[in-house]
C-alpha positions as a Python dict, from the first residue, in 0.01 Angstrom:
ca = {
    (1, 'M'): (0, 0, 0),
    (2, 'R'): (311, 25, -216),
    (3, 'G'): (332, -62, -580),
    (4, 'G'): (487, 2, -914),
    (5, 'S'): (382, 1, -1272),
    (6, 'A'): (600, -103, -1565),
    (7, 'S'): (911, -49, -1354),
    (8, 'V'): (1121, -340, -1240),
    (9, 'F'): (1398, -137, -1081),
    (10, 'P'): (1430, -130, -702),
    (11, 'S'): (1379, 213, -549),
    (12, 'G'): (1684, 431, -594),
    (13, 'A'): (1820, 232, -890),
    (14, 'S'): (1867, 409, -1219),
    (15, 'L'): (1842, 269, -1569),
    (16, 'L'): (2209, 349, -1627),
    (17, 'S'): (2331, 163, -1317),
    (18, 'Y'): (2092, -125, -1393),
    (19, 'R'): (2218, -171, -1749),
    (20, 'A'): (2580, -150, -1634),
    (21, 'T'): (2530, -443, -1395),
    (22, 'P'): (2686, -765, -1530),
    (23, 'W'): (2433, -1049, -1574),
    (24, 'W'): (2599, -1260, -1302),
    (25, 'R'): (2543, -982, -1044),
    (26, 'K'): (2173, -933, -1122),
    (27, 'K'): (1911, -1082, -895),
    (28, 'Y'): (1696, -1359, -1037),
    (29, 'W'): (1386, -1137, -1059),
    (30, 'E'): (1582, -883, -1267),
    (31, 'I'): (1678, -1154, -1517),
    (32, 'I'): (1317, -1278, -1538),
    (33, 'A'): (1190, -920, -1581),
    (34, 'D'): (1442, -856, -1862),
    (35, 'K'): (1327, -1167, -2049),
    (36, 'L'): (957, -1084, -2007),
    (37, 'K'): (1003, -723, -2124),
    (38, 'K'): (1199, -837, -2432),
    (39, 'R'): (901, -1057, -2525),
    (40, 'G'): (645, -775, -2497),
    (41, 'W'): (514, -820, -2142),
    (42, 'S'): (430, -528, -1911),
    (43, 'L'): (516, -575, -1544),
    (44, 'G'): (382, -442, -1216),
    (45, 'Y'): (393, -524, -846),
    (46, 'V'): (223, -430, -523),
    (47, 'S'): (248, -509, -154),
    (48, 'A'): (-56, -533, 71),
    (49, 'I'): (-155, -649, 418),
    (50, 'D'): (-362, -969, 433),
    (51, 'S'): (-640, -1045, 683),
    (52, 'N'): (-382, -1184, 929),
    (53, 'G'): (-174, -865, 924),
    (54, 'R'): (107, -1011, 712),
    (55, 'T'): (262, -828, 419),
    (56, 'I'): (210, -1009, 90),
    (57, 'W'): (363, -929, -248),
    (58, 'I'): (176, -966, -576),
    (59, 'A'): (349, -945, -915),
    (60, 'D'): (157, -916, -1240),
    (61, 'A'): (278, -956, -1599),
    (62, 'H'): (38, -898, -1888),
    (63, 'R'): (32, -846, -2264),
    (64, 'D'): (-191, -663, -2508),
    (65, 'D'): (-325, -995, -2640),
    (66, 'G'): (-500, -1064, -2308),
    (67, 'K'): (-248, -1309, -2165),
    (68, 'R'): (-174, -1258, -1798),
    (69, 'F'): (44, -1410, -1525),
    (70, 'V'): (-1, -1328, -1154),
    (71, 'V'): (216, -1444, -862),
    (72, 'R'): (152, -1400, -488),
    (73, 'A'): (436, -1437, -236),
    (74, 'D'): (474, -1402, 140),
    (75, 'D'): (827, -1259, 104),
    (76, 'Q'): (953, -969, -105),
    (77, 'P'): (1144, -1090, -415),
    (78, 'R'): (1519, -1048, -367),
}
């Protein structure tokens, strides 16, 4: 099982290279993650194998006030 906590950067990416990326070259999930983090949300993600042997991806955004948003996908966000 792979996962991350409070990090929205792909493996190998650094904060410096991420911030230097123009907005039009960012992937859609990076833009969404930026907007959520600016509004006080914490982000995490995990991949797992379902009962049929397929890899699924689960993303979770939550706040200190108890609000939470969870997404499940059959493909890795790009």
